[in-house]
Short mmCIF file of C-alpha atoms in Angstrom, two decimals:
data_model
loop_
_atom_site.label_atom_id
_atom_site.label_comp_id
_atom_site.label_asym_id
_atom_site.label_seq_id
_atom_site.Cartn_x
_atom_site.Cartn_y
_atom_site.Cartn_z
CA UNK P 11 80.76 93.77 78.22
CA UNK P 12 81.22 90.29 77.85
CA UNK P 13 83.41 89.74 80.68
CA UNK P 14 81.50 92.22 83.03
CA UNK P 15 78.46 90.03 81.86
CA UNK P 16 80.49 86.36 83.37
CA UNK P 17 81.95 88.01 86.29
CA UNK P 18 77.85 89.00 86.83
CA UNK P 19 76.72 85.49 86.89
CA UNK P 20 79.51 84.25 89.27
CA UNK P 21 78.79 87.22 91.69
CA UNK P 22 75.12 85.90 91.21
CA UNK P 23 75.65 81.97 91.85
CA UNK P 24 77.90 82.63 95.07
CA UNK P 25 75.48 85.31 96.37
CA UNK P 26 72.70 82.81 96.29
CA UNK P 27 74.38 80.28 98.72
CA UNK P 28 76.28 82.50 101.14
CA UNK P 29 73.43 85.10 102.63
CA UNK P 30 71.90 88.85 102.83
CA UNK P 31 75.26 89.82 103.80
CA UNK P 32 77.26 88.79 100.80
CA UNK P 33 74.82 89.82 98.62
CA UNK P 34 75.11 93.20 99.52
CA UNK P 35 78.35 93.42 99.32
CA UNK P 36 79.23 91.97 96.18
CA UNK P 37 76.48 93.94 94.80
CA UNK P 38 78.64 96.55 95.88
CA UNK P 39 81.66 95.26 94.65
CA UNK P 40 79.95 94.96 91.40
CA UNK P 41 78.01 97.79 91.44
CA UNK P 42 81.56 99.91 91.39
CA UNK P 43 83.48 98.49 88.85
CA UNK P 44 80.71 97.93 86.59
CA UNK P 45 80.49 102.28 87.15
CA UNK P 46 84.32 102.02 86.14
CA UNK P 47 83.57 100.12 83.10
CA UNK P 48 81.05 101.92 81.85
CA UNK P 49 82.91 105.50 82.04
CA UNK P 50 86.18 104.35 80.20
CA UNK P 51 87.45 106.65 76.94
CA UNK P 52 89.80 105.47 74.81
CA UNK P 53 93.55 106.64 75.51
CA UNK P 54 94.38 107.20 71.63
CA UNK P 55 91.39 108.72 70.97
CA UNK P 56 91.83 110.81 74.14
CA UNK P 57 95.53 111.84 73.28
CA UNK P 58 94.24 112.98 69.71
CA UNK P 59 91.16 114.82 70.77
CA UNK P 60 92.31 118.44 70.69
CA UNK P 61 90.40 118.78 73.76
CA UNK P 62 92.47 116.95 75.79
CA UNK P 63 94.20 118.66 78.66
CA UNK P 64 97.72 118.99 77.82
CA UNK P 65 98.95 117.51 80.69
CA UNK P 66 96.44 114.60 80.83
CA UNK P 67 97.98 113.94 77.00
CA UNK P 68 101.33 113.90 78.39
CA UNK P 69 100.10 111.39 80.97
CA UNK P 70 98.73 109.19 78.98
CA UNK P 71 101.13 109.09 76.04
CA UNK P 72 103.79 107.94 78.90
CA UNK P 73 101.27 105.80 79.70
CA UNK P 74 100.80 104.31 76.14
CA UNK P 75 104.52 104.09 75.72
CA UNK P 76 104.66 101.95 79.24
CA UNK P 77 101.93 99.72 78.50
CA UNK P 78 103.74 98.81 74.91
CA UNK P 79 106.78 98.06 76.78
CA UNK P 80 105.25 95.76 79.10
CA UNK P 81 104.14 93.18 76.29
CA UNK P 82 106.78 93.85 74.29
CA UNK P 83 109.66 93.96 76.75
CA UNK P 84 107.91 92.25 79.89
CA UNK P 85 106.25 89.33 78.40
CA UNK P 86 102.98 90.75 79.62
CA UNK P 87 98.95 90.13 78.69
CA UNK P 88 99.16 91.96 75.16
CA UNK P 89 95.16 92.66 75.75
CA UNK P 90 93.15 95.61 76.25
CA UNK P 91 93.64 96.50 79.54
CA UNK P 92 95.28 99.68 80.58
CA UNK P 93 94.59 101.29 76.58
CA UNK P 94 91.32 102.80 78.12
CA UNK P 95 91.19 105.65 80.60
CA UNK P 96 88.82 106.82 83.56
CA UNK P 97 88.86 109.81 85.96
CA UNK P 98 87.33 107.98 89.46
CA UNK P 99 87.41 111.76 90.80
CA UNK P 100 88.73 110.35 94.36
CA UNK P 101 91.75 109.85 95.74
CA UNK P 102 91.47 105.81 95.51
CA UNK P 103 89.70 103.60 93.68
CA UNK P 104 89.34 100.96 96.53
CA UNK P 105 89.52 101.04 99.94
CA UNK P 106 90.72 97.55 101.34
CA UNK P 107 89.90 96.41 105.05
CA UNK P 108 92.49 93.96 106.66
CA UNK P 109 91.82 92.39 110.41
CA UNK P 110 94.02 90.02 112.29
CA UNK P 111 93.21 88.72 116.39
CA UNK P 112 94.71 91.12 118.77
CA UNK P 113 97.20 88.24 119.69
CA UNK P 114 98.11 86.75 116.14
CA UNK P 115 99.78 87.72 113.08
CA UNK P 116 97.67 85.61 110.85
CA UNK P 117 95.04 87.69 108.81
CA UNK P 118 91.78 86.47 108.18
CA UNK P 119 91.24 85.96 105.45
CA UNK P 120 88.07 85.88 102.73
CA UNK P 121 87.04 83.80 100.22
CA UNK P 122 84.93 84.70 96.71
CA UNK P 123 84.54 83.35 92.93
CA UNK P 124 87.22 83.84 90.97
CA UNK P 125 89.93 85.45 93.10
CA UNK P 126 89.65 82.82 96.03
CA UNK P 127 90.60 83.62 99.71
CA UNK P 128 92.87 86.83 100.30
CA UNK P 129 93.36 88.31 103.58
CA UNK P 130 90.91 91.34 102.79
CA UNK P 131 87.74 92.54 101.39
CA UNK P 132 87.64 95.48 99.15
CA UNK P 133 84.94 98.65 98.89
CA UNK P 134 84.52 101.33 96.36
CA UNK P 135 82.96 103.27 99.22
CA UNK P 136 85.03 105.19 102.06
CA UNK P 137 81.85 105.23 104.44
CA UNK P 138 81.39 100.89 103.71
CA UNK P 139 85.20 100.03 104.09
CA UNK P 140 84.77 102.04 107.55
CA UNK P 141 81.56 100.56 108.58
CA UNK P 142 83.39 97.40 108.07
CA UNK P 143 86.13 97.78 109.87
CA UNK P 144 84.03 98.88 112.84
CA UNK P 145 82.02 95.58 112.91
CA UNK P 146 85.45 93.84 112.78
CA UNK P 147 86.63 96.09 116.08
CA UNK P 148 83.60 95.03 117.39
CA UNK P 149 84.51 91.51 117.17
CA UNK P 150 87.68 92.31 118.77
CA UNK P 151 89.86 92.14 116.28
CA UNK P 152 92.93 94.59 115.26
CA UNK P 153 91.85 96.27 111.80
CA UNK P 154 93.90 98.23 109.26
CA UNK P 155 92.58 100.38 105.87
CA UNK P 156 94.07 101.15 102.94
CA UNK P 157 93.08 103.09 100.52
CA UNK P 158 94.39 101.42 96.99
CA UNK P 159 94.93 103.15 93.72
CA UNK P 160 95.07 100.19 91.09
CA UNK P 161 93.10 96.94 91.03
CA UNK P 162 93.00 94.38 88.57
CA UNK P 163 90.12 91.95 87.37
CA UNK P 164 93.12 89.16 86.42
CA UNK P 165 92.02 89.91 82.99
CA UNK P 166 88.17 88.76 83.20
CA UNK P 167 87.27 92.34 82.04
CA UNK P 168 89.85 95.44 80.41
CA UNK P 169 91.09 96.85 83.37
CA UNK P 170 91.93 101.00 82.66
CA UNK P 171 93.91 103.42 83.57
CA UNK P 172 92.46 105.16 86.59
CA UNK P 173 93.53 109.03 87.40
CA UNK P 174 94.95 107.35 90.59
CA UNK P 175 97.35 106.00 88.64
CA UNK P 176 98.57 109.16 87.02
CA UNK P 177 98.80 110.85 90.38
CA UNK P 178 102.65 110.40 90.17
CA UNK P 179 105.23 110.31 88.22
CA UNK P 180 105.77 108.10 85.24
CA UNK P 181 107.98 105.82 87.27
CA UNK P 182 105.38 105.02 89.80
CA UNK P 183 102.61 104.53 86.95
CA UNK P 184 105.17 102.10 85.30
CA UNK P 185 105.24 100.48 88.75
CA UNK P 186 101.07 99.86 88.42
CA UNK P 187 101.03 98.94 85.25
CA UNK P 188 103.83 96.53 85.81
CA UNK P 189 102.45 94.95 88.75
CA UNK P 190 98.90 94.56 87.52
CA UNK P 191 99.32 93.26 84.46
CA UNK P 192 101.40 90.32 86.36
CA UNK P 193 98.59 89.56 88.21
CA UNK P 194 96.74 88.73 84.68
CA UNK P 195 100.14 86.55 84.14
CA UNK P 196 100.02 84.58 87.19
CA UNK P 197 97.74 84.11 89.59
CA UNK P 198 97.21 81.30 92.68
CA UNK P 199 94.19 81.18 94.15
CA UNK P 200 94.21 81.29 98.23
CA UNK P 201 98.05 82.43 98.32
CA UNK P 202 97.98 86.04 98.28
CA UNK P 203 101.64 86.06 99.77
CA UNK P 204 102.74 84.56 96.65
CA UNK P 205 101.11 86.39 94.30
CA UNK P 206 101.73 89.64 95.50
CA UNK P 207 105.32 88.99 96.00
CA UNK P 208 105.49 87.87 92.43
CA UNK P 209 103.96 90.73 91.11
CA UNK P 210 106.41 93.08 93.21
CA UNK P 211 108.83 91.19 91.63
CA UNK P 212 108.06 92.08 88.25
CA UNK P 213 107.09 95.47 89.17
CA UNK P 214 110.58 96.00 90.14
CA UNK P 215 112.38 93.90 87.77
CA UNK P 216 110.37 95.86 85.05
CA UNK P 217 110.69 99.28 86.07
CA UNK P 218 114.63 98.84 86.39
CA UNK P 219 114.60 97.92 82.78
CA UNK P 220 112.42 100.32 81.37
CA UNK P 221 114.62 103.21 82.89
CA UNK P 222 117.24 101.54 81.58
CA UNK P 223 115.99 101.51 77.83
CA UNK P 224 114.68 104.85 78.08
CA UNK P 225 117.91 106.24 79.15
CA UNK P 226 116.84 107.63 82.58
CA UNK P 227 119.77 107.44 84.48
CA UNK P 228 118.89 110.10 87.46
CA UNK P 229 115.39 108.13 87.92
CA UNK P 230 117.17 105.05 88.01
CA UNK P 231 119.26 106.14 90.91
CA UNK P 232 116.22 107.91 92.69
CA UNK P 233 114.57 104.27 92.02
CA UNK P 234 116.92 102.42 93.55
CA UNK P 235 117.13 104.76 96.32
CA UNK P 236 113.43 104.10 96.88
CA UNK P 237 114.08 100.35 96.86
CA UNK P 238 116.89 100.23 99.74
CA UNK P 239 114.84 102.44 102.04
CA UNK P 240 111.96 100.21 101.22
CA UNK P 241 113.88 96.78 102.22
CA UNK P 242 115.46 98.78 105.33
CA UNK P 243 111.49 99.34 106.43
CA UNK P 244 110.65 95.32 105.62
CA UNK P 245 113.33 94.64 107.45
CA UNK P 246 112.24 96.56 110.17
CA UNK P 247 108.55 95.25 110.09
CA UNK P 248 110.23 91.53 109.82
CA UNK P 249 112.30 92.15 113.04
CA UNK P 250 108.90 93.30 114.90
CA UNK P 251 106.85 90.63 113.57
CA UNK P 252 109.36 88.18 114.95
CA UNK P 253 109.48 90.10 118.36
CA UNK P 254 105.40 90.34 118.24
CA UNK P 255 105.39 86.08 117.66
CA UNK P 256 107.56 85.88 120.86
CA UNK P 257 105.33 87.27 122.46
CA UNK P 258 102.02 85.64 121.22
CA UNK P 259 103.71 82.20 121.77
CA UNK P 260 104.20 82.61 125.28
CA UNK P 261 102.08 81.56 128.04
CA UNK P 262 101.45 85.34 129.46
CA UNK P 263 98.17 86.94 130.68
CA UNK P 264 96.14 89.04 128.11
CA UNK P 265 96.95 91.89 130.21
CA UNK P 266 100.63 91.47 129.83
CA UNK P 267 100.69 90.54 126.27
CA UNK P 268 98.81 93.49 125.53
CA UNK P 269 101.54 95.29 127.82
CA UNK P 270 104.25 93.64 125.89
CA UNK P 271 102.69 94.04 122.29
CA UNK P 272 102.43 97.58 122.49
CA UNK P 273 106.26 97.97 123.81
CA UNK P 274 106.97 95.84 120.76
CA UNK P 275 105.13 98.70 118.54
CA UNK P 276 106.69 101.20 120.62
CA UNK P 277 110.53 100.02 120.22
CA UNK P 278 109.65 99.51 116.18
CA UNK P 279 108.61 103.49 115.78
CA UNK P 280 112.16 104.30 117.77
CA UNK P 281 114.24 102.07 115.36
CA UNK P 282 112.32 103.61 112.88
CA UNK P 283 113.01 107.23 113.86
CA UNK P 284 116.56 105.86 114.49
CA UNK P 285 116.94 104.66 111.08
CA UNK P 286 115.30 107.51 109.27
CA UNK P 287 117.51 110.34 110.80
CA UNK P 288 120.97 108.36 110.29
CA UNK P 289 120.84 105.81 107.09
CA UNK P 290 118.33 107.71 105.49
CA UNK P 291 119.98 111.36 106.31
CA UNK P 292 116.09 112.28 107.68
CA UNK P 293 114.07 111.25 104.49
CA UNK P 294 110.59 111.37 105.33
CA UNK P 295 108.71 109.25 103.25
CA UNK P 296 107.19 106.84 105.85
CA UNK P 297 106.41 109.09 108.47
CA UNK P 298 102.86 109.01 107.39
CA UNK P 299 102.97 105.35 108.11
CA UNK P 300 104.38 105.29 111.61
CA UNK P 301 102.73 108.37 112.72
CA UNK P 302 99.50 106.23 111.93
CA UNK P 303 98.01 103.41 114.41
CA UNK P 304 100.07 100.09 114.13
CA UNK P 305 98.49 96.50 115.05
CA UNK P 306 98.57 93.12 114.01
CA UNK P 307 96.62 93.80 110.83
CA UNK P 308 98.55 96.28 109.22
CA UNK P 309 102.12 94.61 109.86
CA UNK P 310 99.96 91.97 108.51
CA UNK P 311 99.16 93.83 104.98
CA UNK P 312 102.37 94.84 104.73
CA UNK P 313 104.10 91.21 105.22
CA UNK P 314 101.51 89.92 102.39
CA UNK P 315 103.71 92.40 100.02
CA UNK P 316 106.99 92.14 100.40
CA UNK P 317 107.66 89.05 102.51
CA UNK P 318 108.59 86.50 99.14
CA UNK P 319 110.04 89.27 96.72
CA UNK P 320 113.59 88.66 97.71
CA UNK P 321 113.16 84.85 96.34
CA UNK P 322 111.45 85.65 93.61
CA UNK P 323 113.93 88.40 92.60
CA UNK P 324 116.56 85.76 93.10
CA UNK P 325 114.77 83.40 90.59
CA UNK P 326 114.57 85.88 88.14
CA UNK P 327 118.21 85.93 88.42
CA UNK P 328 118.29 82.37 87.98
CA UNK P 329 116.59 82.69 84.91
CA UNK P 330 119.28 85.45 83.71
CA UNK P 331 116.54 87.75 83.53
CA UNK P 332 114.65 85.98 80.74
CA UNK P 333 110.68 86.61 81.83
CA UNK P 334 109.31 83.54 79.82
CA UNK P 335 111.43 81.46 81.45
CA UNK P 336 110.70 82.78 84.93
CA UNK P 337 107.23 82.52 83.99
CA UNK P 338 107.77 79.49 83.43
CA UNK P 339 109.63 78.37 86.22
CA UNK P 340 107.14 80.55 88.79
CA UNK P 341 104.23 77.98 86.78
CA UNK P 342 105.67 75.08 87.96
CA UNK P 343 106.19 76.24 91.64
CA UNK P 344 102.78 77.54 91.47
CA UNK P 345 101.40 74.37 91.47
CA UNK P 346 102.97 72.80 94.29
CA UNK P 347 100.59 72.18 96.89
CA UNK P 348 100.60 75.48 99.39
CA UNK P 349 102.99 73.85 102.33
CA UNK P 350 105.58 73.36 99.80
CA UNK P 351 105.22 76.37 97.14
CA UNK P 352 107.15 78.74 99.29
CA UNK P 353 109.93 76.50 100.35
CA UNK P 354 110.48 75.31 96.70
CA UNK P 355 110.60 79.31 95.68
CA UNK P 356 113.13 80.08 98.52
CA UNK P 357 115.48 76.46 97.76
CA UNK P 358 115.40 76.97 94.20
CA UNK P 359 119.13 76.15 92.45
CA UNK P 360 118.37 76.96 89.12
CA UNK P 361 115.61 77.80 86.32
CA UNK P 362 113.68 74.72 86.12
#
């Protein structure tokens, strides 16, 4: 409880210069993972208890195998996180509220101890996530949530597996476990872009080579499936952005921007129904997504993801797939000031 105990005083220091407001909701904040801590079991003691659902044992011996091969094979925190288990009983763990201006593409963003500024603020309640986003409506501003199914201290307490996490299969925990255990690796403060492009990057970096080594040939193919149609849809969000800051930069009435943004939305869910029935021979997987409301926020939340991966994966490359040296190399970019970082990570000639 150590950690819990020094996250605790920063939560308290902040809270007492910043207002009512932020109290209550990093009381929240704390309030929910502190619940999370609390309830963790052991995952070897859990896989030997003879009590153990069988396929919760299953789960979590994948699980235990995945986590091994992420220090081992990954170069990644060999701590405790991810060794404990917790069923949240919910469908996510976190539910994260993004908001952008109805005529910009820049998130807000918000700023707290330890993590600095990200574009969103995160609730362990359904009902406070929504009662947040409707104050940020209020204000006039486009808002998108998310419910999220992994979260990581950056290793200030041991994160654990969440039953979120074993909603899926194996690959997609590997995915999580990849992904958050980078964040514990590497971490900017104020550049979300960066860091979760980074993490993506080892995510899929990671996952490639643990199908590999475990032989899985048909989930490596389904994998890489996954991956194309997911660059196809970034590449369809990146075309609409670009449309979307055509349209913000000119000098039009509110009335007609609004007229224009939403024919901009409208002409990305036809390329998107386009694309899905042809290239994709009618997969379905992002329906969900387009048959949901689109504004600036959400193409905003989805940009924070995926917009750097490609130059990260290309550094990797650079780095002949060795992950201390890309470590290393993603240190030193990391501490170029902001303006620069991302221009050094896309120019990069070699593994410095």
């Amino acid at each position: 409880m150590k950690c819990v105990f020094r996250l605790l005083a920063a939560v308290i220091v902040t809270s007492g210069v910043t207002g009512c407001t932020s109290i209550s909701y990093y009381a929240q904040s704390l309030e929910g993972h502190v619940q999370i801590m609390a309830a963790r079991r052991n995952v070897g003691k859990l896989i030997r208890d003879p009590s153990t659902p069988e396929a919760l044992r299953a789960k979590l011996t994948s699980a235990s195998t995945i986590r091994r091969f992420a220090t081992d094979e990954l170069a990644l925190p060999d701590n405790s996180s991810y060794r404990s288990y917790v069923d949240i009983g919910r469908d996510a763990i976190t539910y994260a509220v993004f908001a952008a201006p109805q005529f910009s593409l820049t998130p807000i963003t918000w700023c707290f101890p330890v993590f600095g500024c990200v574009p969103y603020r995160g609730y362990f309640s359904r009902k406070s996530a929504a009662e947040s986003a409707v104050g940020l409506q209020r204000q006039g501003l486009d808002v998108y949530v998310s419910g999220v199914t992994a979260y990581s201290t950056l290793g200030w307490s041991s994160d654990p597996l969440l039953s979120t996490m074993l909603r899926q299969g194996d690959t997609y925990l590997a995915s999580l476990v990849f992904h958050e255990l980078a964040h514990q690796k590497i971490y900017v403060n104020n550049d979300s872009a960066f860091n979760e492009a980074f993490a993506v990057a080892v995510e899929i970096t990671g996952v490639r080579k643990w199908l590999r080594a475990t032989g899985n040939r048909a989930g490596l193919r389904r994998y890489e499936a996954n991956r194309k149609r997911s660059a196809d849809f970034l590449g369809l969000i990146s075309k609409t952005r670009d449309e979307l800051g055509q349209v913000y930069g000119s000098p039009r009435a509110s009335e007609q921007m609004a007229a224009a943004k939403a024919a901009t939305i409208d002409r990305l869910r036809m390329r998107y129904r386009q694309m899905r029935d042809k290239r994709w021979a009618g997969y379905r997987g992002y329906d969900a997504w387009f048959d949901a409301p689109i504004n600036n926020a959400k193409l905003a939340a989805t940009a924070v993801y995926g917009e750097q991966v490609p130059a990260f994966l290309r550094l990797f490359d650079l780095c002949s797939g060795d992950y201390p040296r890309f470590y290393a190399s993603v240190r030193r970019i990391a501490t170029l000031p902001e303006p620069s970082r991302a221009q050094a990570l896309r120019t990069a000639a070699a593994c410095n």
